[in-house]
mmCIF file of N, CA and C in Angstrom:
data_model
loop_
_atom_site.group_PDB
_atom_site.id
_atom_site.type_symbol
_atom_site.label_atom_id
_atom_site.label_comp_id
_atom_site.label_asym_id
_atom_site.label_seq_id
_atom_site.Cartn_x
_atom_site.Cartn_y
_atom_site.Cartn_z
ATOM 1 N N MET R 544 76.678 97.764 120.489
ATOM 2 C CA MET R 544 76.269 96.699 119.595
ATOM 3 C C MET R 544 76.712 97.016 118.170
ATOM 4 N N ALA R 545 77.174 95.995 117.469
ATOM 5 C CA ALA R 545 77.599 96.165 116.082
ATOM 6 C C ALA R 545 76.377 96.193 115.174
ATOM 7 N N PRO R 546 76.420 97.007 114.110
ATOM 8 C CA PRO R 546 75.279 97.034 113.176
ATOM 9 C C PRO R 546 75.163 95.703 112.446
ATOM 10 N N GLN R 547 73.944 95.320 112.163
ATOM 11 C CA GLN R 547 73.710 94.066 111.458
ATOM 12 C C GLN R 547 73.530 94.328 109.969
ATOM 13 N N ALA R 548 74.145 93.475 109.180
ATOM 14 C CA ALA R 548 74.030 93.595 107.728
ATOM 15 C C ALA R 548 72.738 92.922 107.278
ATOM 16 N N THR R 549 72.140 93.470 106.244
ATOM 17 C CA THR R 549 70.961 92.851 105.665
ATOM 18 C C THR R 549 71.293 92.396 104.258
ATOM 19 N N VAL R 550 70.755 91.267 103.897
ATOM 20 C CA VAL R 550 70.980 90.689 102.576
ATOM 21 C C VAL R 550 69.654 90.607 101.848
ATOM 22 N N SER R 551 69.613 91.126 100.657
ATOM 23 C CA SER R 551 68.392 91.078 99.860
ATOM 24 C C SER R 551 68.318 89.747 99.123
ATOM 25 N N MET R 552 67.210 89.095 99.233
ATOM 26 C CA MET R 552 66.996 87.825 98.541
ATOM 27 C C MET R 552 65.952 88.003 97.444
ATOM 28 N N ALA R 553 65.784 89.225 96.974
ATOM 29 C CA ALA R 553 64.791 89.510 95.944
ATOM 30 C C ALA R 553 65.074 88.688 94.688
ATOM 31 N N GLY R 554 64.102 87.974 94.236
ATOM 32 C CA GLY R 554 64.236 87.183 93.019
ATOM 33 C C GLY R 554 64.891 85.827 93.228
ATOM 34 N N ALA R 555 65.276 85.525 94.459
ATOM 35 C CA ALA R 555 65.922 84.235 94.713
ATOM 36 C C ALA R 555 64.869 83.146 94.869
ATOM 37 N N SER R 556 65.180 81.985 94.389
ATOM 38 C CA SER R 556 64.286 80.842 94.511
ATOM 39 C C SER R 556 64.544 80.156 95.844
ATOM 40 N N PRO R 557 63.506 79.673 96.530
ATOM 41 C CA PRO R 557 63.735 78.968 97.791
ATOM 42 C C PRO R 557 64.543 77.689 97.591
ATOM 43 N N ALA R 558 64.548 77.143 96.387
ATOM 44 C CA ALA R 558 65.291 75.916 96.108
ATOM 45 C C ALA R 558 66.742 76.200 95.759
ATOM 46 N N GLY R 559 67.126 77.459 95.623
ATOM 47 C CA GLY R 559 68.499 77.810 95.269
ATOM 48 C C GLY R 559 68.601 78.212 93.812
ATOM 49 N N PRO R 560 69.818 78.483 93.369
ATOM 50 C CA PRO R 560 70.000 78.948 91.992
ATOM 51 C C PRO R 560 69.676 77.852 90.980
ATOM 52 N N ASP R 561 69.173 78.262 89.845
ATOM 53 C CA ASP R 561 68.849 77.327 88.769
ATOM 54 C C ASP R 561 69.942 77.433 87.709
ATOM 55 N N PHE R 562 71.017 76.661 87.892
ATOM 56 C CA PHE R 562 72.146 76.728 86.981
ATOM 57 C C PHE R 562 71.808 76.191 85.597
ATOM 58 N N GLY R 563 70.769 75.393 85.495
ATOM 59 C CA GLY R 563 70.379 74.848 84.207
ATOM 60 C C GLY R 563 69.570 75.815 83.361
ATOM 61 N N ALA R 564 69.132 76.913 83.956
ATOM 62 C CA ALA R 564 68.284 77.855 83.223
ATOM 63 C C ALA R 564 69.051 78.577 82.128
ATOM 64 N N LYS R 565 70.318 78.849 82.340
ATOM 65 C CA LYS R 565 71.129 79.557 81.345
ATOM 66 C C LYS R 565 72.412 78.768 81.115
ATOM 67 N N PRO R 566 72.336 77.731 80.306
ATOM 68 C CA PRO R 566 73.540 76.933 80.090
ATOM 69 C C PRO R 566 74.633 77.739 79.403
ATOM 70 N N GLY R 567 75.833 77.600 79.892
ATOM 71 C CA GLY R 567 76.967 78.281 79.279
ATOM 72 C C GLY R 567 77.454 77.504 78.066
ATOM 73 N N VAL R 568 77.980 78.212 77.131
ATOM 74 C CA VAL R 568 78.528 77.579 75.934
ATOM 75 C C VAL R 568 80.002 77.948 75.879
ATOM 76 N N TYR R 569 80.848 76.948 75.955
ATOM 77 C CA TYR R 569 82.286 77.173 75.882
ATOM 78 C C TYR R 569 82.731 77.120 74.428
ATOM 79 N N ARG R 570 83.475 78.107 74.015
ATOM 80 C CA ARG R 570 84.049 78.126 72.668
ATOM 81 C C ARG R 570 85.560 78.151 72.815
ATOM 82 N N PRO R 571 86.248 77.119 72.319
ATOM 83 C CA PRO R 571 87.712 77.089 72.439
ATOM 84 C C PRO R 571 88.344 78.364 71.892
ATOM 85 N N GLY R 572 89.311 78.857 72.621
ATOM 86 C CA GLY R 572 90.034 80.036 72.174
ATOM 87 C C GLY R 572 89.429 81.346 72.623
ATOM 88 N N THR R 573 88.265 81.316 73.270
ATOM 89 C CA THR R 573 87.641 82.564 73.697
ATOM 90 C C THR R 573 88.152 83.038 75.051
ATOM 91 N N SER R 574 88.786 82.147 75.790
ATOM 92 C CA SER R 574 89.337 82.523 77.092
ATOM 93 C C SER R 574 90.842 82.734 76.960
ATOM 94 N N PRO R 575 91.352 83.862 77.434
ATOM 95 C CA PRO R 575 92.796 84.090 77.344
ATOM 96 C C PRO R 575 93.587 83.132 78.232
ATOM 97 N N TYR R 576 92.917 82.458 79.144
ATOM 98 C CA TYR R 576 93.603 81.551 80.064
ATOM 99 C C TYR R 576 93.829 80.168 79.466
ATOM 100 N N ASP R 577 93.109 79.832 78.408
ATOM 101 C CA ASP R 577 93.277 78.521 77.777
ATOM 102 C C ASP R 577 94.722 78.284 77.354
ATOM 103 N N SER R 578 95.365 79.305 76.832
ATOM 104 C CA SER R 578 96.735 79.144 76.328
ATOM 105 C C SER R 578 97.754 78.997 77.447
ATOM 106 N N LEU R 579 97.346 79.232 78.691
ATOM 107 C CA LEU R 579 98.281 79.101 79.814
ATOM 108 C C LEU R 579 98.429 77.659 80.291
ATOM 109 N N LEU R 580 97.510 76.785 79.882
ATOM 110 C CA LEU R 580 97.625 75.375 80.270
ATOM 111 C C LEU R 580 98.728 74.700 79.466
ATOM 112 N N PRO R 581 99.502 73.812 80.102
ATOM 113 C CA PRO R 581 100.538 73.088 79.355
ATOM 114 C C PRO R 581 99.909 72.199 78.281
ATOM 115 N N GLN R 582 100.644 71.940 77.224
ATOM 116 C CA GLN R 582 100.146 71.101 76.127
ATOM 117 C C GLN R 582 99.744 69.709 76.614
ATOM 118 N N ASP R 583 100.449 69.167 77.594
ATOM 119 C CA ASP R 583 100.175 67.817 78.093
ATOM 120 C C ASP R 583 99.399 67.847 79.410
ATOM 121 N N TYR R 584 98.590 68.877 79.611
ATOM 122 C CA TYR R 584 97.864 69.064 80.868
ATOM 123 C C TYR R 584 96.985 67.866 81.198
ATOM 124 N N MET R 585 96.278 67.334 80.224
ATOM 125 C CA MET R 585 95.383 66.197 80.461
ATOM 126 C C MET R 585 96.162 65.015 81.041
ATOM 127 N N ASN R 586 97.364 64.785 80.544
ATOM 128 C CA ASN R 586 98.176 63.664 81.027
ATOM 129 C C ASN R 586 98.723 63.905 82.425
ATOM 130 N N LYS R 587 98.775 65.162 82.847
ATOM 131 C CA LYS R 587 99.284 65.486 84.183
ATOM 132 C C LYS R 587 98.226 65.289 85.263
ATOM 133 N N LEU R 588 96.952 65.229 84.866
ATOM 134 C CA LEU R 588 95.876 65.014 85.830
ATOM 135 C C LEU R 588 95.858 63.558 86.282
ATOM 136 N N SER R 589 95.406 63.335 87.498
ATOM 137 C CA SER R 589 95.259 61.962 87.980
ATOM 138 C C SER R 589 94.139 61.280 87.202
ATOM 139 N N GLU R 590 94.153 59.972 87.190
ATOM 140 C CA GLU R 590 93.106 59.201 86.503
ATOM 141 C C GLU R 590 91.740 59.530 87.112
ATOM 142 N N GLU R 591 91.695 59.698 88.420
ATOM 143 C CA GLU R 591 90.436 60.028 89.101
ATOM 144 C C GLU R 591 89.894 61.382 88.621
ATOM 145 N N ALA R 592 90.775 62.372 88.474
ATOM 146 C CA ALA R 592 90.343 63.691 87.995
ATOM 147 C C ALA R 592 89.867 63.617 86.550
ATOM 148 N N ARG R 593 90.586 62.877 85.697
ATOM 149 C CA ARG R 593 90.165 62.734 84.295
ATOM 150 C C ARG R 593 88.792 62.089 84.200
ATOM 151 N N GLU R 594 88.568 61.040 84.981
ATOM 152 C CA GLU R 594 87.280 60.345 84.954
ATOM 153 C C GLU R 594 86.162 61.256 85.459
ATOM 154 N N ALA R 595 86.454 62.069 86.462
ATOM 155 C CA ALA R 595 85.438 63.001 86.980
ATOM 156 C C ALA R 595 85.050 64.012 85.906
ATOM 157 N N PHE R 596 86.024 64.519 85.158
ATOM 158 C CA PHE R 596 85.721 65.486 84.103
ATOM 159 C C PHE R 596 85.012 64.832 82.917
ATOM 160 N N LYS R 597 85.241 63.552 82.694
ATOM 161 C CA LYS R 597 84.585 62.847 81.587
ATOM 162 C C LYS R 597 83.131 62.509 81.906
ATOM 163 N N ALA R 598 82.788 62.431 83.179
ATOM 164 C CA ALA R 598 81.434 62.046 83.597
ATOM 165 C C ALA R 598 80.428 63.142 83.247
ATOM 166 N N ASP R 599 79.163 62.757 83.126
ATOM 167 C CA ASP R 599 78.094 63.721 82.852
ATOM 168 C C ASP R 599 77.860 64.654 84.029
ATOM 169 N N ARG R 600 78.079 64.132 85.230
ATOM 170 C CA ARG R 600 77.895 64.907 86.462
ATOM 171 C C ARG R 600 79.003 64.546 87.440
ATOM 172 N N PHE R 601 79.317 65.504 88.320
ATOM 173 C CA PHE R 601 80.286 65.223 89.363
ATOM 174 C C PHE R 601 79.604 64.467 90.498
ATOM 175 N N THR R 602 80.378 63.643 91.195
ATOM 176 C CA THR R 602 79.901 62.960 92.388
ATOM 177 C C THR R 602 80.113 63.894 93.568
ATOM 178 N N TRP R 603 79.106 64.010 94.425
ATOM 179 C CA TRP R 603 79.196 64.893 95.578
ATOM 180 C C TRP R 603 80.436 64.548 96.396
ATOM 181 N N GLY R 604 81.252 65.533 96.670
ATOM 182 C CA GLY R 604 82.462 65.332 97.454
ATOM 183 C C GLY R 604 83.676 64.906 96.636
ATOM 184 N N LYS R 605 83.501 64.734 95.341
ATOM 185 C CA LYS R 605 84.611 64.294 94.489
ATOM 186 C C LYS R 605 84.794 65.212 93.281
ATOM 187 N N VAL R 606 84.544 66.496 93.472
ATOM 188 C CA VAL R 606 84.758 67.473 92.404
ATOM 189 C C VAL R 606 86.244 67.807 92.367
ATOM 190 N N PRO R 607 86.902 67.656 91.236
ATOM 191 C CA PRO R 607 88.339 67.926 91.165
ATOM 192 C C PRO R 607 88.665 69.389 91.482
ATOM 193 N N ASP R 608 89.818 69.588 92.092
ATOM 194 C CA ASP R 608 90.314 70.937 92.407
ATOM 195 C C ASP R 608 91.184 71.460 91.291
ATOM 196 N N PHE R 609 90.950 71.029 90.079
ATOM 197 C CA PHE R 609 91.769 71.392 88.928
ATOM 198 C C PHE R 609 90.924 72.094 87.875
ATOM 199 N N VAL R 610 91.577 72.808 87.011
ATOM 200 C CA VAL R 610 90.910 73.400 85.851
ATOM 201 C C VAL R 610 90.575 72.270 84.885
ATOM 202 N N PRO R 611 89.390 72.253 84.305
ATOM 203 C CA PRO R 611 89.067 71.201 83.342
ATOM 204 C C PRO R 611 89.983 71.283 82.129
ATOM 205 N N PRO R 612 90.472 70.139 81.645
ATOM 206 C CA PRO R 612 91.301 70.162 80.441
ATOM 207 C C PRO R 612 90.498 70.630 79.232
ATOM 208 N N LEU R 613 91.184 71.265 78.302
ATOM 209 C CA LEU R 613 90.514 71.793 77.102
ATOM 210 C C LEU R 613 89.771 70.701 76.352
ATOM 211 N N GLU R 614 90.326 69.509 76.313
ATOM 212 C CA GLU R 614 89.738 68.396 75.556
ATOM 213 C C GLU R 614 88.392 67.956 76.103
ATOM 214 N N LEU R 615 88.112 68.295 77.369
ATOM 215 C CA LEU R 615 86.876 67.810 77.992
ATOM 216 C C LEU R 615 85.891 68.929 78.323
ATOM 217 N N ARG R 616 86.086 70.078 77.744
ATOM 218 C CA ARG R 616 85.151 71.187 78.002
ATOM 219 C C ARG R 616 84.034 71.164 76.996
#
């Protein structure tokens, strides 16, 4: 028989992670990857992806598979 792995759930909430508890603050220029995006990156995204990033929340099943454009972070 193969050994079974155990996972510690210490401190975990039964409802799942609370992503709203520690909101992240994005500051332009703090990520070294920002400069790797093309200057016209926003225009290269589909209209559907741009609208998804502009929305307050993503629609379930319609989260873009792209990096958010700098203008919408």
